[in-house]
Amino acid sequence: MLTPKLVTLLTDQALITIVVVIAVVLVVGTTGLVVARRRRAELPPATKPASVEAPESVEPTVGEDAEEPRDTPTRTLEDTELPEPSAPTVEKPESAQGRLVRLRARLARSQGSLGKGLLALLSRDKLDEEAWEDIETTLITADVGVAPTQELVEKLRTRMRVEGVGAAQARQILREELVDLVNPSLDRSLKVSRKETQPAVVLVVGVNGTGKTTTVGKLARVLVAEDKHVVLGAADTFRAAAADQLQTWGERVGVRTVRGPEGGDPASIAFDSVKQGIEEEADVVLVDTAGRLHTKTGLMDELGKVKRVIEKSAEVDEVLLVIDATTGQNGLTQARVFSEVIDVTGLVLTKLDGTAKGGIVIAVQRELGVPVKLVGLGEGPDDLAPFDPEEFVDALLD
Ligand SMILES: Nc1nc2c(ncn2[C@@H]2O[C@H](COP(=O)(O)OP(=O)(O)OP(=O)(O)O)[C@@H](O)[C@H]2O)c(=O)[nH]1
């Protein structure tokens, strides 16, 4: 029989046992939970599958780009080549010596028929009246002009009579007389040297289309090849593209172009370009002008103003008149008008490569009393050369 004392003792033991069991269960359970949490925290992050199936290609529909997208999986950073930063390339213009040799050959090619024609006629065994008439016609056809032709024929007649005939003799006499006619005593040097505090200023004038802008560009190259510091003035505000054209010429040889608004005042641009030249301590400022020949008074007003405005800050050292050699008598008439409105100091004969009428050199010098200083012999950037009478005549006779 259980005594009350025994019952109390049993109950106490049972209670202790229950408490111990609960405590053990609690401790084991908590430890399990903590370990499980830690394990989960230590697991690596979920990775993508090693290969992903490319989606089936789908034809692009309206509004989608039909080309392969730029960011396809095959494009990696390594295949993308970065472009080299492009530095502006400045050209080195051809030296004077190089261009003279090359252009002499071109001159000989274009003018050969004049020289060879004359030589063939003069070398005839019998120089009768008909032969002399043919010589005259050849000279007139080559634009030598009537008065210089008669002068030359007269001298040739006398010398051939006195000194005798024969091919070698004829060549020598013709060479001497032609050189004399082109007048080697004229000063053909270009005034392009800086003075004490000022750059030299060259104004380039002439009828539109004769090659003024091209000549300014080519002349800049001649001067850069001589290590001169050049500034260009785009005072041809009449033809919209002229300033761009000039700037392009300048950029090719690292020369600055001063320009103004389209249709702006040419005199103010000419002034600004000279001011820029003074500031930069340039050797020479080349000013391109518009060539429209509206009326003589209009032309006089415009060119006169350009010159006067420049002269507020610097002297104008050269006024170069550009004449297109292919325009013959017409070109001469236009040149006369220009020389009446402004004091021309030198002539530039362009497009001599495009005509066999090199006699224009003689005619135009006679007509205007001004020396040909430069000749244009092609559209290439270095196709401009100083004019040399002996070289010119030798090229005719080669
Ligand atoms: N074959 C040849 N073409 C030339 C020569 N000089 C200039 N030209 C060409 O003649 C054309 C007219 O030249 P430009 O320099 O634009 O003439 P521009 O006198 O400035 O004309 P405007 O600005 O309208 O007054 C261009 O196509 C030139 O390439 C040359 O010596 N030989």
Coordinates of N, CA and C in Angstrom, one line a residue, residues 161-275:
R161 N 69.5 86.8 -141.5 CA 70.2 87.2 -142.7 C 71.7 87.4 -142.5
V162 N 72.0 88.0 -141.3 CA 73.4 88.3 -141.0 C 74.1 87.1 -140.5
E163 N 73.5 86.4 -139.6 CA 74.2 85.3 -138.9 C 74.1 83.9 -139.6
G164 N 73.3 83.9 -140.7 CA 73.2 82.7 -141.5 C 72.1 81.7 -141.0
V165 N 71.8 80.7 -141.7 CA 70.7 79.8 -141.4 C 71.3 78.4 -140.9
G166 N 70.4 77.6 -140.5 CA 70.8 76.3 -140.0 C 70.1 76.0 -138.7
A167 N 69.8 74.8 -138.4 CA 68.9 74.5 -137.3 C 69.5 75.0 -136.0
A168 N 70.8 74.7 -135.7 CA 71.4 75.0 -134.5 C 71.4 76.6 -134.3
Q169 N 71.8 77.2 -135.4 CA 71.8 78.7 -135.4 C 70.4 79.3 -135.1
A170 N 69.4 78.7 -135.8 CA 68.1 79.2 -135.6 C 67.6 79.1 -134.2
R171 N 67.9 78.0 -133.6 CA 67.5 77.7 -132.2 C 68.1 78.8 -131.3
Q172 N 69.4 79.0 -131.5 CA 70.1 79.9 -130.6 C 69.5 81.3 -130.7
I173 N 69.3 81.8 -132.0 CA 68.8 83.1 -132.2 C 67.4 83.2 -131.6
L174 N 66.6 82.2 -131.9 CA 65.2 82.3 -131.4 C 65.1 82.3 -129.9
R175 N 66.0 81.5 -129.3 CA 66.0 81.5 -127.8 C 66.4 82.9 -127.3
E176 N 67.4 83.5 -127.8 CA 67.8 84.8 -127.3 C 66.8 85.9 -127.5
E177 N 66.1 85.8 -128.7 CA 65.1 86.9 -128.9 C 63.9 86.7 -128.1
L178 N 63.5 85.4 -127.9 CA 62.3 85.2 -127.0 C 62.6 85.6 -125.6
V179 N 63.8 85.3 -125.1 CA 64.1 85.7 -123.7 C 64.1 87.2 -123.6
D180 N 64.6 87.8 -124.6 CA 64.6 89.3 -124.6 C 63.2 89.9 -124.6
L181 N 62.3 89.2 -125.3 CA 60.9 89.7 -125.4 C 60.2 89.5 -124.1
V182 N 60.6 88.4 -123.3 CA 59.9 88.2 -122.0 C 60.5 89.1 -121.0
N183 N 61.6 89.7 -121.3 CA 62.3 90.7 -120.5 C 62.8 90.2 -119.1
P184 N 64.0 89.7 -119.1 CA 64.6 89.1 -117.9 C 65.0 90.2 -116.9
S185 N 65.0 91.5 -117.3 CA 65.5 92.5 -116.4 C 64.4 93.0 -115.4
L186 N 63.2 92.5 -115.6 CA 62.1 92.9 -114.6 C 62.3 92.2 -113.3
D187 N 62.0 93.0 -112.2 CA 62.1 92.4 -110.9 C 60.9 91.5 -110.6
R188 N 61.1 90.2 -110.5 CA 60.0 89.3 -110.3 C 60.0 88.7 -108.9
S189 N 60.8 89.3 -108.0 CA 60.8 88.8 -106.6 C 59.4 89.2 -105.9
L190 N 59.0 88.3 -105.0 CA 57.8 88.6 -104.3 C 58.1 89.3 -103.0
K191 N 57.4 90.4 -102.7 CA 57.7 91.0 -101.4 C 57.0 90.4 -100.3
V192 N 57.6 89.3 -99.7 CA 56.9 88.5 -98.7 C 57.7 88.4 -97.4
S193 N 58.6 89.4 -97.2 CA 59.4 89.3 -96.0 C 58.9 90.3 -94.9
R194 N 58.9 89.8 -93.7 CA 58.4 90.7 -92.6 C 59.3 91.9 -92.4
K195 N 58.6 93.0 -92.1 CA 59.4 94.2 -91.8 C 59.6 94.3 -90.3
E196 N 60.2 95.3 -89.8 CA 60.5 95.5 -88.4 C 59.4 95.0 -87.5
T197 N 58.2 95.6 -87.6 CA 57.1 95.3 -86.6 C 55.9 94.7 -87.4
Q198 N 56.0 94.6 -88.7 CA 54.8 94.2 -89.4 C 55.0 93.0 -90.4
P199 N 54.0 92.3 -90.6 CA 54.1 91.3 -91.6 C 54.0 91.9 -93.0
A200 N 54.5 91.3 -94.0 CA 54.2 91.7 -95.4 C 52.8 91.4 -95.7
V201 N 52.2 92.3 -96.5 CA 50.7 92.0 -96.9 C 50.6 91.9 -98.4
V202 N 50.0 90.8 -98.8 CA 49.8 90.5 -100.2 C 48.3 90.5 -100.5
L203 N 47.8 91.3 -101.4 CA 46.4 91.3 -101.8 C 46.3 90.6 -103.1
V204 N 45.4 89.7 -103.2 CA 45.2 88.9 -104.5 C 43.9 89.3 -105.1
V205 N 44.0 89.9 -106.3 CA 42.8 90.3 -107.0 C 42.6 89.7 -108.4
G206 N 41.4 89.9 -109.0 CA 41.2 89.3 -110.3 C 39.8 88.9 -110.5
V207 N 39.4 88.7 -111.8 CA 38.1 88.3 -112.1 C 37.7 86.9 -111.5
N208 N 36.4 86.7 -111.2 CA 36.0 85.4 -110.6 C 36.3 84.3 -111.5
G209 N 36.8 83.2 -110.9 CA 37.0 82.0 -111.7 C 38.4 81.9 -112.3
T210 N 39.2 83.0 -112.1 CA 40.5 82.9 -112.7 C 41.5 82.0 -111.9
G211 N 41.1 81.8 -110.6 CA 42.0 81.0 -109.8 C 42.6 81.7 -108.6
K212 N 41.9 82.8 -108.1 CA 42.5 83.6 -107.0 C 42.6 82.8 -105.8
T213 N 41.5 82.1 -105.3 CA 41.5 81.4 -104.1 C 42.6 80.3 -104.1
T214 N 42.5 79.6 -105.3 CA 43.5 78.5 -105.5 C 44.9 79.0 -105.4
T215 N 45.2 80.2 -106.0 CA 46.5 80.7 -106.0 C 46.9 81.1 -104.6
V216 N 46.0 81.7 -103.8 CA 46.3 82.1 -102.4 C 46.7 80.8 -101.7
G217 N 45.9 79.7 -101.8 CA 46.2 78.5 -101.2 C 47.6 77.9 -101.6
K218 N 47.9 77.9 -102.9 CA 49.1 77.4 -103.4 C 50.3 78.3 -102.9
L219 N 50.1 79.6 -102.9 CA 51.2 80.5 -102.5 C 51.5 80.3 -101.0
A220 N 50.5 80.0 -100.2 CA 50.7 79.8 -98.8 C 51.6 78.6 -98.7
R221 N 51.4 77.6 -99.5 CA 52.3 76.4 -99.4 C 53.7 76.7 -99.8
V222 N 53.9 77.5 -100.9 CA 55.2 77.9 -101.3 C 55.9 78.6 -100.1
L223 N 55.2 79.5 -99.4 CA 55.8 80.2 -98.3 C 56.1 79.4 -97.1
V224 N 55.2 78.4 -96.8 CA 55.4 77.5 -95.7 C 56.6 76.6 -96.0
A225 N 56.8 76.2 -97.2 CA 57.9 75.4 -97.6 C 59.2 76.2 -97.4
E226 N 59.1 77.6 -97.4 CA 60.3 78.4 -97.1 C 60.3 78.8 -95.6
D227 N 59.5 78.0 -94.8 CA 59.5 78.3 -93.3 C 59.0 79.6 -92.9
K228 N 58.1 80.2 -93.7 CA 57.5 81.4 -93.3 C 56.2 81.2 -92.5
H229 N 55.9 82.1 -91.6 CA 54.7 82.1 -90.8 C 53.6 82.9 -91.6
V230 N 52.6 82.2 -92.0 CA 51.6 82.8 -92.9 C 50.2 82.9 -92.2
V231 N 49.5 84.0 -92.5 CA 48.1 84.1 -92.1 C 47.3 84.4 -93.4
L232 N 46.1 83.7 -93.5 CA 45.2 84.0 -94.7 C 44.0 84.8 -94.3
G233 N 43.6 85.7 -95.2 CA 42.4 86.5 -95.0 C 41.4 86.2 -96.0
A234 N 40.2 85.6 -95.6 CA 39.2 85.3 -96.6 C 38.2 86.4 -96.9
A235 N 38.7 87.4 -97.6 CA 37.9 88.6 -97.9 C 37.0 88.4 -99.1
D236 N 37.0 87.2 -99.7 CA 36.0 87.0 -100.7 C 34.7 86.5 -100.1
T237 N 33.9 87.5 -99.7 CA 32.7 87.2 -99.0 C 31.5 87.0 -100.0
F238 N 31.8 87.2 -101.3 CA 30.7 87.1 -102.3 C 30.4 85.7 -102.6
R239 N 31.4 84.9 -102.9 CA 31.1 83.5 -103.2 C 31.1 82.7 -101.9
A240 N 30.0 82.1 -101.6 CA 29.8 81.4 -100.3 C 30.9 80.4 -99.9
A241 N 31.3 79.6 -100.9 CA 32.2 78.6 -100.5 C 33.7 79.0 -100.5
A242 N 34.0 80.3 -100.9 CA 35.4 80.7 -101.0 C 36.1 80.6 -99.7
A243 N 35.5 81.1 -98.6 CA 36.1 81.1 -97.3 C 36.4 79.6 -96.8
D244 N 35.5 78.7 -97.0 CA 35.7 77.3 -96.7 C 36.9 76.7 -97.5
Q245 N 36.9 77.1 -98.8 CA 37.9 76.6 -99.7 C 39.3 77.0 -99.2
L246 N 39.3 78.3 -98.8 CA 40.6 78.9 -98.4 C 41.1 78.3 -97.1
Q247 N 40.1 78.1 -96.2 CA 40.4 77.5 -94.9 C 41.0 76.1 -95.0
T248 N 40.4 75.4 -95.9 CA 40.9 74.0 -96.2 C 42.3 74.0 -96.7
W249 N 42.6 74.9 -97.6 CA 44.0 75.1 -98.1 C 44.9 75.4 -96.9
G250 N 44.5 76.3 -96.0 CA 45.3 76.7 -94.9 C 45.5 75.5 -93.9
E251 N 44.4 74.8 -93.6 CA 44.5 73.7 -92.6 C 45.5 72.7 -93.0
R252 N 45.6 72.5 -94.3 CA 46.5 71.4 -94.8 C 47.9 71.7 -94.5
V253 N 48.3 73.0 -94.4 CA 49.7 73.3 -94.1 C 49.8 74.0 -92.7
G254 N 48.7 73.9 -91.9 CA 48.8 74.4 -90.5 C 48.8 76.0 -90.5
V255 N 48.1 76.6 -91.4 CA 48.0 78.1 -91.5 C 46.6 78.5 -91.1
R256 N 46.6 79.6 -90.3 CA 45.3 80.1 -89.8 C 44.6 81.0 -90.9
T257 N 43.3 80.8 -91.0 CA 42.5 81.6 -91.9 C 41.6 82.5 -91.1
V258 N 41.6 83.8 -91.4 CA 40.7 84.8 -90.7 C 39.5 84.9 -91.6
R259 N 38.3 84.7 -91.1 CA 37.1 84.8 -92.0 C 36.0 85.6 -91.2
G260 N 35.0 86.0 -92.0 CA 33.9 86.7 -91.3 C 32.6 86.1 -91.8
P261 N 31.5 86.8 -91.5 CA 30.2 86.3 -91.9 C 30.0 86.3 -93.5
E262 N 29.3 85.4 -94.0 CA 29.0 85.3 -95.4 C 28.3 86.7 -95.8
G263 N 28.8 87.2 -96.9 CA 28.2 88.5 -97.4 C 28.7 89.7 -96.5
G264 N 29.6 89.5 -95.6 CA 30.1 90.5 -94.8 C 31.0 91.5 -95.5
D265 N 31.6 92.5 -94.8 CA 32.3 93.5 -95.4 C 33.8 93.0 -95.7
P266 N 34.2 92.9 -96.9 CA 35.5 92.4 -97.2 C 36.6 93.2 -96.6
A267 N 36.4 94.6 -96.5 CA 37.5 95.4 -96.0 C 37.7 95.1 -94.5
S268 N 36.6 94.8 -93.8 CA 36.7 94.5 -92.3 C 37.5 93.2 -92.1
I269 N 37.2 92.2 -93.0 CA 37.9 90.9 -92.9 C 39.4 91.1 -93.2
A270 N 39.7 91.9 -94.2 CA 41.1 92.2 -94.6 C 41.8 92.8 -93.4
F271 N 41.1 93.8 -92.8 CA 41.7 94.5 -91.6 C 42.0 93.5 -90.5
D272 N 40.9 92.7 -90.2 CA 41.1 91.7 -89.1 C 42.3 90.7 -89.4
S273 N 42.4 90.3 -90.7 CA 43.5 89.3 -91.0 C 44.8 90.0 -90.8
V274 N 45.0 91.2 -91.1 CA 46.2 91.9 -91.0 C 46.5 92.1 -89.5
K275 N 45.5 92.4 -88.7 CA 45.6 92.6 -87.3 C 46.1 91.3 -86.6

